[in-house]
Amino acid sequence: ANRGIGILVQQGAEGDFSRLIVEDNLVAGILLFQARGALDSVFVTNTLVGTLLEVDAAPVLDMADGVAVVDSPHLSITSSHVNANERVGLYFSGSSATLERVEATRNTVGVQIQDLSTVNYESASNAFLFNTDEDVRVPKDPGEELSGPNRAADLDGLAPPG
């Protein structure tokens, strides 16, 4: 078991992962920040609440997302499953993503899309089921702040969790 973020890909890097299990992390199983990537046949489970510390910024409290994608140009997710994460299974803020054959189950929120993110998630091959609060949370108006899990903060100067 890890005591922080499972995988962090940030600031211009590219992370492509396949046939991977990411479990028992704090804050995020996989966090993309200003990065691009692909997840294929990835299983992310049991991400627990933690605090994301930032240099010269307030910490992001109570984050516990399976896959968090923040200010990222594109993430492709195929044949993957996020399960039993304490906050959001798939979290998108100011990002672009494509989801095919993706399942989000038994999270507080299955998929949360906000801050002008463009996420292709409506394919019949995806299943967002049995999440505690909502299966899919999307704002009705562009740029609308959503209630529930706190908005991702400005992550410039990212520091590892303490």
Coordinates of N, CA and C in Angstrom, one line a residue:
A1 N 0.8 -1.2 0.0 CA 0.0 0.0 0.0 C 0.9 1.2 0.0
N2 N 0.5 2.2 -0.8 CA 1.2 3.5 -0.9 C 0.6 4.4 0.1
R3 N 1.3 5.4 0.5 CA 0.8 6.4 1.4 C 0.7 7.8 0.8
G4 N 0.6 7.8 -0.5 CA 0.4 9.1 -1.3 C -0.2 8.8 -2.6
I5 N 0.1 9.6 -3.6 CA -0.4 9.5 -5.0 C 0.3 8.2 -5.6
G6 N -0.5 7.4 -6.2 CA 0.0 6.2 -6.8 C 0.9 6.5 -8.0
I7 N 0.4 7.3 -9.0 CA 1.2 7.7 -10.2 C 0.9 9.1 -10.4
L8 N 1.9 9.9 -10.6 CA 1.8 11.4 -10.9 C 2.5 11.6 -12.2
V9 N 1.8 12.2 -13.2 CA 2.3 12.6 -14.5 C 2.0 14.1 -14.6
Q10 N 3.1 14.9 -14.7 CA 2.8 16.4 -14.6 C 3.6 17.2 -15.6
Q11 N 3.1 18.4 -15.9 CA 3.7 19.5 -16.6 C 4.5 19.1 -17.8
G12 N 3.8 18.7 -18.9 CA 4.3 18.5 -20.2 C 4.8 17.0 -20.4
A13 N 4.7 16.2 -19.4 CA 5.1 14.8 -19.5 C 4.0 14.0 -20.2
E14 N 4.3 12.8 -20.6 CA 3.3 11.9 -21.2 C 3.4 10.6 -20.4
G15 N 2.2 10.1 -20.0 CA 2.2 8.8 -19.3 C 1.2 7.9 -19.9
D16 N 1.8 6.8 -20.5 CA 1.0 5.7 -21.1 C 1.1 4.5 -20.3
F17 N 0.0 3.9 -19.8 CA 0.1 2.8 -18.9 C -0.9 1.7 -19.3
S18 N -0.5 0.5 -19.3 CA -1.4 -0.6 -19.6 C -1.2 -1.8 -18.7
R19 N -2.3 -2.6 -18.5 CA -2.2 -3.8 -17.7 C -1.6 -3.5 -16.3
L20 N -2.3 -2.6 -15.6 CA -1.8 -2.1 -14.4 C -2.9 -2.1 -13.3
I21 N -2.5 -2.4 -12.1 CA -3.4 -2.3 -10.9 C -2.8 -1.2 -10.0
V22 N -3.7 -0.2 -9.6 CA -3.3 0.9 -8.8 C -4.2 0.8 -7.6
E23 N -3.7 0.5 -6.4 CA -4.7 0.3 -5.3 C -4.1 0.9 -4.0
D24 N -5.0 1.2 -3.1 CA -4.6 1.6 -1.7 C -3.7 2.8 -1.6
N25 N -4.1 3.9 -2.4 CA -3.3 5.2 -2.3 C -4.1 6.2 -1.6
L26 N -3.4 7.3 -1.3 CA -4.1 8.5 -0.7 C -4.1 9.6 -1.8
V27 N -5.1 10.4 -1.8 CA -5.3 11.6 -2.7 C -5.7 11.2 -4.1
A28 N -4.9 10.4 -4.8 CA -5.3 10.0 -6.2 C -4.5 8.7 -6.5
G29 N -5.2 7.8 -7.2 CA -4.5 6.6 -7.7 C -3.6 7.0 -8.8
I30 N -4.2 7.8 -9.8 CA -3.4 8.3 -10.9 C -3.8 9.8 -11.0
L31 N -2.8 10.7 -11.1 CA -3.1 12.1 -11.2 C -2.3 12.7 -12.4
L32 N -3.0 13.2 -13.4 CA -2.4 13.9 -14.5 C -2.6 15.4 -14.3
F33 N -1.5 16.1 -14.3 CA -1.6 17.6 -14.2 C -0.8 18.2 -15.4
Q34 N -1.5 18.9 -16.2 CA -0.8 19.5 -17.4 C 0.0 18.5 -18.2
A35 N -0.6 17.3 -18.4 CA 0.1 16.2 -19.1 C -0.9 15.5 -20.0
R36 N -0.4 14.6 -20.8 CA -1.3 13.8 -21.6 C -0.9 12.4 -21.4
G37 N -1.8 11.5 -21.8 CA -1.5 10.1 -21.6 C -2.6 9.2 -22.1
A38 N -2.4 7.9 -21.8 CA -3.3 6.8 -22.2 C -3.3 5.8 -21.1
L39 N -4.5 5.3 -20.7 CA -4.7 4.2 -19.8 C -5.4 3.1 -20.5
D40 N -4.8 1.9 -20.5 CA -5.5 0.8 -21.2 C -5.4 -0.4 -20.3
S41 N -6.5 -1.0 -20.0 CA -6.6 -2.2 -19.1 C -6.0 -1.9 -17.7
V42 N -6.5 -0.7 -17.1 CA -6.0 -0.3 -15.8 C -7.1 -0.4 -14.8
F43 N -6.8 -0.9 -13.6 CA -7.8 -1.0 -12.6 C -7.3 -0.2 -11.4
V44 N -8.1 0.8 -11.0 CA -7.8 1.7 -9.9 C -8.8 1.6 -8.8
T45 N -8.3 1.2 -7.6 CA -9.3 0.9 -6.5 C -8.8 1.4 -5.2
N46 N -9.8 1.7 -4.3 CA -9.5 2.0 -2.9 C -8.6 3.2 -2.6
T47 N -8.8 4.3 -3.3 CA -8.1 5.5 -3.0 C -8.8 6.2 -1.9
L48 N -8.0 6.5 -0.8 CA -8.5 7.0 0.4 C -8.2 8.5 0.5
V49 N -9.0 9.1 1.4 CA -8.9 10.6 1.6 C -7.5 11.0 2.1
G50 N -6.9 12.0 1.4 CA -5.7 12.6 1.9 C -5.7 14.0 1.5
T51 N -4.6 14.7 1.8 CA -4.4 16.1 1.5 C -3.3 16.3 0.5
L52 N -3.6 17.0 -0.6 CA -2.6 17.3 -1.6 C -2.0 18.6 -1.2
L53 N -0.7 18.6 -0.9 CA 0.0 19.8 -0.5 C 0.6 20.5 -1.7
E54 N 0.5 21.9 -1.7 CA 1.0 22.7 -2.8 C 2.0 23.7 -2.2
V55 N 3.0 24.0 -3.0 CA 3.9 25.0 -2.6 C 3.3 26.4 -2.9
D56 N 3.3 27.3 -1.9 CA 2.7 28.6 -2.1 C 1.2 28.6 -2.4
A57 N 0.5 27.6 -1.9 CA -0.9 27.6 -2.1 C -1.6 26.8 -1.0
A58 N -2.9 27.0 -0.8 CA -3.6 26.3 0.2 C -3.7 24.8 -0.2
P59 N -3.6 23.9 0.7 CA -3.7 22.5 0.4 C -5.1 22.1 -0.1
V60 N -5.2 21.1 -1.0 CA -6.5 20.6 -1.4 C -6.9 19.5 -0.4
L61 N -7.9 19.7 0.4 CA -8.3 18.8 1.4 C -9.3 17.8 0.9
D62 N -9.2 16.6 1.6 CA -10.2 15.6 1.4 C -10.3 15.1 -0.1
M63 N -9.2 15.0 -0.7 CA -9.2 14.5 -2.1 C -9.0 12.9 -2.0
A64 N -9.7 12.2 -2.8 CA -9.6 10.7 -2.9 C -10.2 10.2 -4.2
D65 N -9.5 10.5 -5.3 CA -10.0 10.2 -6.6 C -9.2 9.0 -7.2
G66 N -9.9 8.2 -7.9 CA -9.2 7.1 -8.6 C -8.3 7.6 -9.7
V67 N -8.9 8.4 -10.7 CA -8.1 9.0 -11.7 C -8.5 10.5 -11.7
A68 N -7.5 11.4 -11.5 CA -7.8 12.8 -11.5 C -7.0 13.5 -12.6
V69 N -7.7 14.2 -13.5 CA -7.1 14.8 -14.7 C -7.3 16.3 -14.6
V70 N -6.3 17.1 -14.4 CA -6.4 18.5 -14.2 C -5.6 19.3 -15.2
D71 N -6.2 20.2 -15.9 CA -5.6 21.1 -16.9 C -4.7 20.3 -17.9
S72 N -5.2 19.2 -18.4 CA -4.5 18.3 -19.2 C -5.0 18.3 -20.6
P73 N -4.1 18.3 -21.7 CA -4.6 18.4 -23.1 C -5.4 17.1 -23.5
H74 N -5.0 15.9 -23.1 CA -5.8 14.8 -23.4 C -5.4 13.5 -22.7
L75 N -6.4 12.7 -22.3 CA -6.2 11.4 -21.7 C -7.2 10.5 -22.4
S76 N -6.7 9.4 -22.9 CA -7.5 8.3 -23.5 C -7.6 7.2 -22.5
I77 N -8.8 6.7 -22.1 CA -8.9 5.6 -21.2 C -9.7 4.5 -21.9
T78 N -9.2 3.3 -22.0 CA -9.9 2.2 -22.6 C -9.8 1.0 -21.7
S79 N -10.9 0.2 -21.8 CA -10.9 -1.1 -21.1 C -10.4 -1.1 -19.7
S80 N -10.9 -0.1 -18.9 CA -10.4 0.2 -17.6 C -11.5 0.3 -16.6
H81 N -11.2 0.1 -15.3 CA -12.2 0.1 -14.2 C -11.7 0.9 -13.0
V82 N -12.5 1.8 -12.5 CA -12.2 2.5 -11.3 C -13.3 2.1 -10.3
N83 N -12.9 1.7 -9.1 CA -13.8 1.1 -8.2 C -13.5 1.4 -6.7
A84 N -14.5 1.8 -5.9 CA -14.4 1.9 -4.5 C -13.4 3.0 -4.1
N85 N -13.4 4.1 -4.8 CA -12.6 5.3 -4.4 C -13.4 6.2 -3.6
E86 N -12.9 6.8 -2.5 CA -13.7 7.5 -1.5 C -14.4 8.7 -2.1
R87 N -13.8 9.4 -3.1 CA -14.5 10.6 -3.6 C -15.0 10.4 -5.0
V88 N -14.2 10.6 -6.0 CA -14.6 10.4 -7.4 C -13.8 9.4 -8.1
G89 N -14.5 8.5 -8.9 CA -13.8 7.5 -9.7 C -12.9 8.2 -10.8
L90 N -13.6 9.0 -11.6 CA -12.9 9.7 -12.7 C -13.2 11.2 -12.6
Y91 N -12.2 12.0 -12.3 CA -12.4 13.4 -12.1 C -11.7 14.2 -13.2
F92 N -12.4 15.1 -13.9 CA -11.8 15.9 -15.0 C -12.1 17.4 -14.7
S93 N -11.0 18.2 -14.7 CA -11.1 19.6 -14.4 C -10.2 20.3 -15.5
G94 N -10.9 21.1 -16.4 CA -10.1 21.8 -17.4 C -9.3 20.9 -18.3
S95 N -9.9 19.8 -18.7 CA -9.2 18.8 -19.4 C -10.0 18.2 -20.6
S96 N -9.3 17.4 -21.4 CA -10.0 16.7 -22.5 C -9.7 15.2 -22.3
A97 N -10.7 14.4 -22.6 CA -10.5 12.9 -22.5 C -11.5 12.2 -23.3
T98 N -11.1 10.9 -23.6 CA -12.0 10.0 -24.4 C -12.1 8.7 -23.5
L99 N -13.3 8.2 -23.3 CA -13.5 7.0 -22.5 C -14.2 5.9 -23.4
E100 N -13.6 4.7 -23.5 CA -14.2 3.6 -24.2 C -14.0 2.3 -23.3
R101 N -15.1 1.6 -23.1 CA -15.1 0.4 -22.3 C -14.6 0.7 -20.9
V102 N -15.1 1.7 -20.3 CA -14.7 2.1 -19.0 C -15.8 1.9 -18.0
E103 N -15.5 1.4 -16.8 CA -16.5 1.3 -15.7 C -16.0 2.1 -14.5
A104 N -17.0 2.8 -13.9 CA -16.8 3.5 -12.7 C -17.9 3.0 -11.7
T105 N -17.5 2.2 -10.7 CA -18.5 1.6 -9.8 C -18.0 1.8 -8.3
R106 N -19.1 1.9 -7.5 CA -18.9 2.0 -6.0 C -18.0 3.1 -5.5
N107 N -17.9 4.2 -6.2 CA -17.3 5.4 -5.8 C -18.3 6.3 -5.2
T108 N -18.0 7.4 -4.5 CA -19.0 8.4 -4.1 C -19.6 9.0 -5.3
V109 N -18.8 9.5 -6.3 CA -19.3 10.0 -7.6 C -18.5 9.2 -8.6
G110 N -19.2 8.6 -9.6 CA -18.5 7.8 -10.7 C -17.6 8.7 -11.5
V111 N -18.2 9.7 -12.2 CA -17.5 10.6 -13.1 C -17.9 12.0 -12.8
Q112 N -16.9 12.9 -12.6 CA -17.2 14.3 -12.4 C -16.4 15.1 -13.5
I113 N -17.2 15.9 -14.3 CA -16.6 16.7 -15.4 C -16.9 18.1 -15.1
Q114 N -15.9 19.0 -15.0 CA -16.1 20.4 -14.7 C -15.1 21.3 -15.3
D115 N -15.2 22.6 -15.1 CA -14.3 23.6 -15.5 C -13.9 23.5 -17.0
L116 N -15.0 23.5 -17.8 CA -14.9 23.5 -19.2 C -14.2 22.3 -19.8
S117 N -14.2 21.2 -19.1 CA -13.6 19.9 -19.6 C -14.4 19.4 -20.8
T118 N -13.8 18.8 -21.8 CA -14.4 18.1 -22.9 C -14.1 16.6 -22.8
V119 N -15.1 15.8 -22.3 CA -14.9 14.4 -22.1 C -16.0 13.6 -22.9
N120 N -15.5 12.8 -23.8 CA -16.4 11.9 -24.5 C -16.6 10.6 -23.7
Y121 N -17.7 10.6 -22.9 CA -18.0 9.5 -22.0 C -19.3 8.8 -22.3
E122 N -20.1 9.3 -23.3 CA -21.4 8.7 -23.4 C -21.5 7.5 -24.3
S123 N -20.4 6.9 -24.6 CA -20.4 5.6 -25.4 C -21.2 4.5 -24.6
A124 N -21.9 3.7 -25.4 CA -22.7 2.6 -24.8 C -21.8 1.6 -24.2
S125 N -20.5 1.6 -24.5 CA -19.5 0.7 -24.0 C -19.1 1.0 -22.6
N126 N -19.4 2.2 -22.1 CA -19.1 2.6 -20.7 C -20.2 2.3 -19.7
A127 N -19.8 2.0 -18.5 CA -20.8 1.8 -17.4 C -20.4 2.5 -16.2
F128 N -21.3 3.4 -15.7 CA -21.1 4.1 -14.5 C -22.3 3.8 -13.6
L129 N -22.0 2.8 -12.6 CA -23.1 2.2 -11.9 C -22.7 2.1 -10.4
F130 N -23.8 2.1 -9.6 CA -23.7 1.7 -8.1 C -22.8 2.7 -7.4
N131 N -22.7 3.9 -7.8 CA -21.9 4.9 -7.1 C -22.8 5.6 -6.1
T132 N -22.3 5.9 -4.9 CA -23.1 6.3 -3.8 C -24.0 7.6 -4.0
D133 N -23.4 8.7 -4.4 CA -24.1 9.9 -4.6 C -24.6 10.1 -6.0
E134 N -23.8 10.0 -7.0 CA -24.1 10.2 -8.4 C -23.2 9.3 -9.3
D135 N -23.8 8.8 -10.4 CA -23.0 8.1 -11.4 C -22.2 9.1 -12.2
V136 N -22.8 10.1 -12.7 CA -22.2 11.1 -13.5 C -22.6 12.5 -13.0
R137 N -21.6 13.4 -12.8 CA -21.9 14.8 -12.3 C -21.2 15.7 -13.3
V138 N -22.1 16.5 -14.0 CA -21.7 17.4 -15.1 C -22.4 18.7 -14.9
P139 N -21.8 19.9 -14.9 CA -22.5 21.1 -14.8 C -23.5 21.4 -15.9
K140 N -24.6 22.0 -15.6 CA -25.6 22.3 -16.6 C -25.2 23.5 -17.5
D141 N -24.4 24.4 -17.0 CA -23.9 25.6 -17.8 C -22.3 25.5 -17.8
P142 N -21.7 25.8 -18.9 CA -20.2 25.8 -18.9 C -19.6 26.7 -17.8
G143 N -18.6 26.2 -17.1 CA -17.9 27.0 -16.1 C -18.6 27.0 -14.8
E144 N -19.8 26.3 -14.7 CA -20.5 26.3 -13.4 C -19.8 25.5 -12.4
E145 N -19.7 26.0 -11.1 CA -19.1 25.3 -10.0 C -20.0 24.2 -9.6
L146 N -19.5 23.1 -9.3 CA -20.4 22.0 -8.8 C -20.3 21.8 -7.3
S147 N -21.4 21.4 -6.7 CA -21.4 21.1 -5.3 C -20.7 19.7 -5.1
G148 N -20.5 19.3 -3.9 CA -19.9 18.0 -3.7 C -18.4 18.1 -3.6
P149 N -17.7 17.2 -4.2 CA -16.3 17.2 -4.1 C -15.7 18.5 -4.5
N150 N -14.7 19.0 -3.7 CA -14.1 20.3 -3.9 C -13.4 20.4 -5.3
R151 N -13.5 21.6 -5.8 CA -12.8 21.8 -7.1 C -11.3 21.7 -7.0
A152 N -10.7 21.1 -8.0 CA -9.2 21.0 -7.9 C -8.6 22.5 -7.9
A153 N -7.7 22.7 -7.1 CA -7.0 24.0 -7.0 C -6.0 24.1 -8.0
D154 N -5.4 25.3 -8.1 CA -4.3 25.6 -9.0 C -3.1 24.8 -8.5
L155 N -2.7 23.8 -9.3 CA -1.7 22.8 -8.9 C -0.2 23.2 -9.2
D156 N 0.0 24.5 -9.6 CA 1.4 24.9 -9.9 C 2.2 24.7 -8.6
G157 N 3.4 24.2 -8.7 CA 4.2 24.0 -7.5 C 3.8 22.8 -6.7
L158 N 3.4 21.8 -7.4 CA 2.9 20.6 -6.7 C 4.0 20.0 -5.8
A159 N 3.6 19.6 -4.6 CA 4.5 19.0 -3.7 C 3.9 17.7 -3.3
P160 N 4.7 16.7 -3.0 CA 4.2 15.4 -2.6 C 3.5 15.5 -1.3
P161 N 2.5 14.6 -1.1 CA 1.8 14.6 0.2 C 2.7 14.4 1.4
G162 N 2.4 15.0 2.5 CA 3.2 14.9 3.7 C 2.8 13.8 4.6

